[in-house]
Amino acid sequence: MDSTKKFILLVDDDEDDRIFFQEALDDLGNPVLFKSVEHGLDAITKLENEVLPTAIFLDLNMPVLDGHECLKQIRSNTVYDDVKIIIYSTSYNPEVAEILKKDGANHYIRKPSNYSILKNTISTALEILSSNLQYQNFLITT
């Protein structure tokens, strides 16, 4: 893999959300390697067997292994310290977000309800990943 190319892993049980995410990336014309899996256990397996992603966009409510448990498992292994984890969920609860932040999430995106906002939000997230500066807000919005 080209070392300058970002590798994005989306962990989401909703097939439509995975498709829209990939289409938004394609529409942005941003050269990233993109892979997706359906739940946290698949994500853990992929991490153990493939090149580490630049960032994981992690849904919370999934079968088999939910996003919060997946986050805790990933952050329990120092091999993954440099992987950015962006929670990517339809819901947003400030108290839950604070717990996720303490457990190692780098950012939080509330899934947008429209495609244009989705593209803008992903674009903002990619800009944050490209910069060496720490984004001040945990919640990424457009």
mmCIF file of C-alpha atoms in Angstrom:
data_model
loop_
_atom_site.group_PDB
_atom_site.id
_atom_site.type_symbol
_atom_site.label_atom_id
_atom_site.label_comp_id
_atom_site.label_asym_id
_atom_site.label_seq_id
_atom_site.Cartn_x
_atom_site.Cartn_y
_atom_site.Cartn_z
ATOM 1 C CA MET A 1 0.000 0.000 0.000
ATOM 2 C CA ASP A 2 1.173 3.540 -0.792
ATOM 3 C CA SER A 3 2.326 4.993 2.524
ATOM 4 C CA THR A 4 0.774 8.388 1.676
ATOM 5 C CA LYS A 5 -2.649 6.902 1.007
ATOM 6 C CA LYS A 6 -5.057 6.752 3.927
ATOM 7 C CA PHE A 7 -6.642 3.420 4.767
ATOM 8 C CA ILE A 8 -10.162 3.826 6.129
ATOM 9 C CA LEU A 9 -12.003 0.948 7.796
ATOM 10 C CA LEU A 10 -15.751 1.398 8.280
ATOM 11 C CA VAL A 11 -17.387 -0.881 10.848
ATOM 12 C CA ASP A 12 -21.151 -0.746 10.383
ATOM 13 C CA ASP A 13 -23.848 -3.411 10.283
ATOM 14 C CA ASP A 14 -26.096 -1.338 7.975
ATOM 15 C CA GLU A 15 -25.313 -2.211 4.365
ATOM 16 C CA ASP A 16 -26.907 0.999 3.037
ATOM 17 C CA ASP A 17 -24.730 3.097 5.340
ATOM 18 C CA ARG A 18 -21.625 1.252 4.126
ATOM 19 C CA ILE A 19 -22.608 1.866 0.498
ATOM 20 C CA PHE A 20 -23.374 5.577 1.067
ATOM 21 C CA PHE A 21 -20.074 6.041 2.905
ATOM 22 C CA GLN A 22 -18.110 4.483 0.056
ATOM 23 C CA GLU A 23 -20.027 6.505 -2.552
ATOM 24 C CA ALA A 24 -19.314 9.705 -0.613
ATOM 25 C CA LEU A 25 -15.600 8.858 -0.531
ATOM 26 C CA ASP A 26 -15.669 8.166 -4.264
ATOM 27 C CA ASP A 27 -17.508 11.434 -4.974
ATOM 28 C CA LEU A 28 -14.947 13.364 -2.945
ATOM 29 C CA GLY A 29 -12.215 12.046 -5.216
ATOM 30 C CA ASN A 30 -10.004 11.526 -2.198
ATOM 31 C CA PRO A 31 -7.532 8.715 -2.850
ATOM 32 C CA VAL A 32 -8.108 6.411 0.093
ATOM 33 C CA LEU A 33 -8.089 2.680 0.479
ATOM 34 C CA PHE A 34 -11.522 1.782 1.829
ATOM 35 C CA LYS A 35 -12.719 -1.430 3.413
ATOM 36 C CA SER A 36 -15.783 -2.174 5.485
ATOM 37 C CA VAL A 37 -16.957 -4.875 7.836
ATOM 38 C CA GLU A 38 -20.300 -5.601 9.495
ATOM 39 C CA HIS A 39 -19.465 -5.712 13.199
ATOM 40 C CA GLY A 40 -16.777 -5.296 15.811
ATOM 41 C CA LEU A 41 -15.563 -8.887 15.776
ATOM 42 C CA ASP A 42 -14.919 -8.617 12.029
ATOM 43 C CA ALA A 43 -12.988 -5.397 12.711
ATOM 44 C CA ILE A 44 -10.786 -7.053 15.342
ATOM 45 C CA THR A 45 -10.068 -9.938 12.948
ATOM 46 C CA LYS A 46 -9.200 -7.524 10.128
ATOM 47 C CA LEU A 47 -6.873 -5.554 12.412
ATOM 48 C CA GLU A 48 -5.060 -8.741 13.391
ATOM 49 C CA ASN A 49 -4.603 -9.907 9.803
ATOM 50 C CA GLU A 50 -4.099 -6.842 7.613
ATOM 51 C CA VAL A 51 -2.227 -3.565 7.356
ATOM 52 C CA LEU A 52 -3.360 -1.171 10.071
ATOM 53 C CA PRO A 53 -5.855 1.452 8.957
ATOM 54 C CA THR A 54 -5.247 5.166 9.330
ATOM 55 C CA ALA A 55 -8.686 5.464 10.881
ATOM 56 C CA ILE A 56 -11.656 3.356 11.889
ATOM 57 C CA PHE A 57 -15.155 4.781 11.555
ATOM 58 C CA LEU A 58 -16.993 2.753 14.178
ATOM 59 C CA ASP A 59 -20.756 2.387 14.517
ATOM 60 C CA LEU A 60 -22.003 1.797 18.055
ATOM 61 C CA ASN A 61 -25.106 -0.374 17.743
ATOM 62 C CA MET A 62 -24.110 -3.597 16.023
ATOM 63 C CA PRO A 63 -24.642 -7.311 16.560
ATOM 64 C CA VAL A 64 -21.949 -9.771 17.681
ATOM 65 C CA LEU A 65 -19.575 -7.119 19.123
ATOM 66 C CA ASP A 66 -20.898 -3.582 19.505
ATOM 67 C CA GLY A 67 -18.877 -0.453 18.850
ATOM 68 C CA HIS A 68 -18.125 0.404 22.469
ATOM 69 C CA GLU A 69 -16.803 -3.077 23.256
ATOM 70 C CA CYS A 70 -14.824 -3.055 20.000
ATOM 71 C CA LEU A 71 -13.325 0.330 20.966
ATOM 72 C CA LYS A 72 -12.248 -1.021 24.361
ATOM 73 C CA GLN A 73 -10.672 -4.123 22.813
ATOM 74 C CA ILE A 74 -8.766 -2.076 20.241
ATOM 75 C CA ARG A 75 -7.515 0.411 22.812
ATOM 76 C CA SER A 76 -6.389 -2.395 25.127
ATOM 77 C CA ASN A 77 -3.660 -3.261 22.611
ATOM 78 C CA THR A 78 -0.851 -0.705 22.210
ATOM 79 C CA VAL A 79 -0.202 -1.947 18.656
ATOM 80 C CA TYR A 80 -3.250 0.122 17.656
ATOM 81 C CA ASP A 81 -2.345 3.336 19.494
ATOM 82 C CA ASP A 82 -1.770 5.287 16.271
ATOM 83 C CA VAL A 83 -5.055 4.221 14.673
ATOM 84 C CA LYS A 84 -7.625 7.007 14.935
ATOM 85 C CA ILE A 85 -11.079 5.860 15.979
ATOM 86 C CA ILE A 86 -14.041 7.965 14.958
ATOM 87 C CA ILE A 87 -17.379 6.911 16.401
ATOM 88 C CA TYR A 88 -19.946 6.988 13.585
ATOM 89 C CA SER A 89 -23.461 6.626 14.943
ATOM 90 C CA THR A 90 -27.034 7.763 14.311
ATOM 91 C CA SER A 91 -27.464 8.769 17.931
ATOM 92 C CA TYR A 92 -25.559 11.271 20.015
ATOM 93 C CA ASN A 93 -25.717 11.396 23.788
ATOM 94 C CA PRO A 94 -23.167 13.738 25.420
ATOM 95 C CA GLU A 95 -22.743 11.473 28.462
ATOM 96 C CA VAL A 96 -22.117 8.407 26.307
ATOM 97 C CA ALA A 97 -19.787 10.427 24.075
ATOM 98 C CA GLU A 98 -17.734 11.424 27.117
ATOM 99 C CA ILE A 99 -17.384 7.767 28.152
ATOM 100 C CA LEU A 100 -16.315 6.837 24.601
ATOM 101 C CA LYS A 101 -13.758 9.636 24.619
ATOM 102 C CA LYS A 102 -12.331 8.388 27.937
ATOM 103 C CA ASP A 103 -12.220 4.862 26.501
ATOM 104 C CA GLY A 104 -10.074 6.032 23.592
ATOM 105 C CA ALA A 105 -12.274 7.370 20.787
ATOM 106 C CA ASN A 106 -10.612 10.270 18.994
ATOM 107 C CA HIS A 107 -13.745 11.829 17.517
ATOM 108 C CA TYR A 108 -17.478 11.373 17.129
ATOM 109 C CA ILE A 109 -19.630 11.873 14.042
ATOM 110 C CA ARG A 110 -23.385 11.728 14.179
ATOM 111 C CA LYS A 111 -24.477 10.048 10.933
ATOM 112 C CA PRO A 112 -25.959 12.741 8.719
ATOM 113 C CA SER A 113 -29.462 12.260 7.367
ATOM 114 C CA ASN A 114 -28.612 13.607 3.923
ATOM 115 C CA TYR A 115 -25.986 12.657 1.379
ATOM 116 C CA SER A 116 -24.573 16.147 0.850
ATOM 117 C CA ILE A 117 -23.954 16.581 4.578
ATOM 118 C CA LEU A 118 -22.428 13.092 4.699
ATOM 119 C CA LYS A 119 -19.914 14.065 2.012
ATOM 120 C CA ASN A 120 -19.052 17.295 3.829
ATOM 121 C CA THR A 121 -18.663 15.495 7.141
ATOM 122 C CA ILE A 122 -16.413 12.809 5.684
ATOM 123 C CA SER A 123 -14.390 15.514 3.948
ATOM 124 C CA THR A 124 -13.933 17.319 7.282
ATOM 125 C CA ALA A 125 -12.897 14.061 8.967
ATOM 126 C CA LEU A 126 -10.340 13.351 6.224
ATOM 127 C CA GLU A 127 -8.913 16.862 6.596
ATOM 128 C CA ILE A 128 -8.534 16.270 10.334
ATOM 129 C CA LEU A 129 -6.769 12.971 9.638
ATOM 130 C CA SER A 130 -4.433 14.694 7.173
ATOM 131 C CA SER A 131 -3.358 17.412 9.563
ATOM 132 C CA ASN A 132 -0.886 16.893 12.342
ATOM 133 C CA LEU A 133 -2.818 19.287 14.528
ATOM 134 C CA GLN A 134 -5.218 18.017 17.140
ATOM 135 C CA TYR A 135 -8.798 18.873 16.203
ATOM 136 C CA GLN A 136 -10.223 20.792 19.131
ATOM 137 C CA ASN A 137 -13.726 19.327 19.108
ATOM 138 C CA PHE A 138 -14.508 15.721 19.850
ATOM 139 C CA LEU A 139 -17.756 15.999 17.845
ATOM 140 C CA ILE A 140 -17.049 16.532 14.144
ATOM 141 C CA THR A 141 -19.671 18.656 12.441
ATOM 142 C CA THR A 142 -19.869 20.604 9.199
#
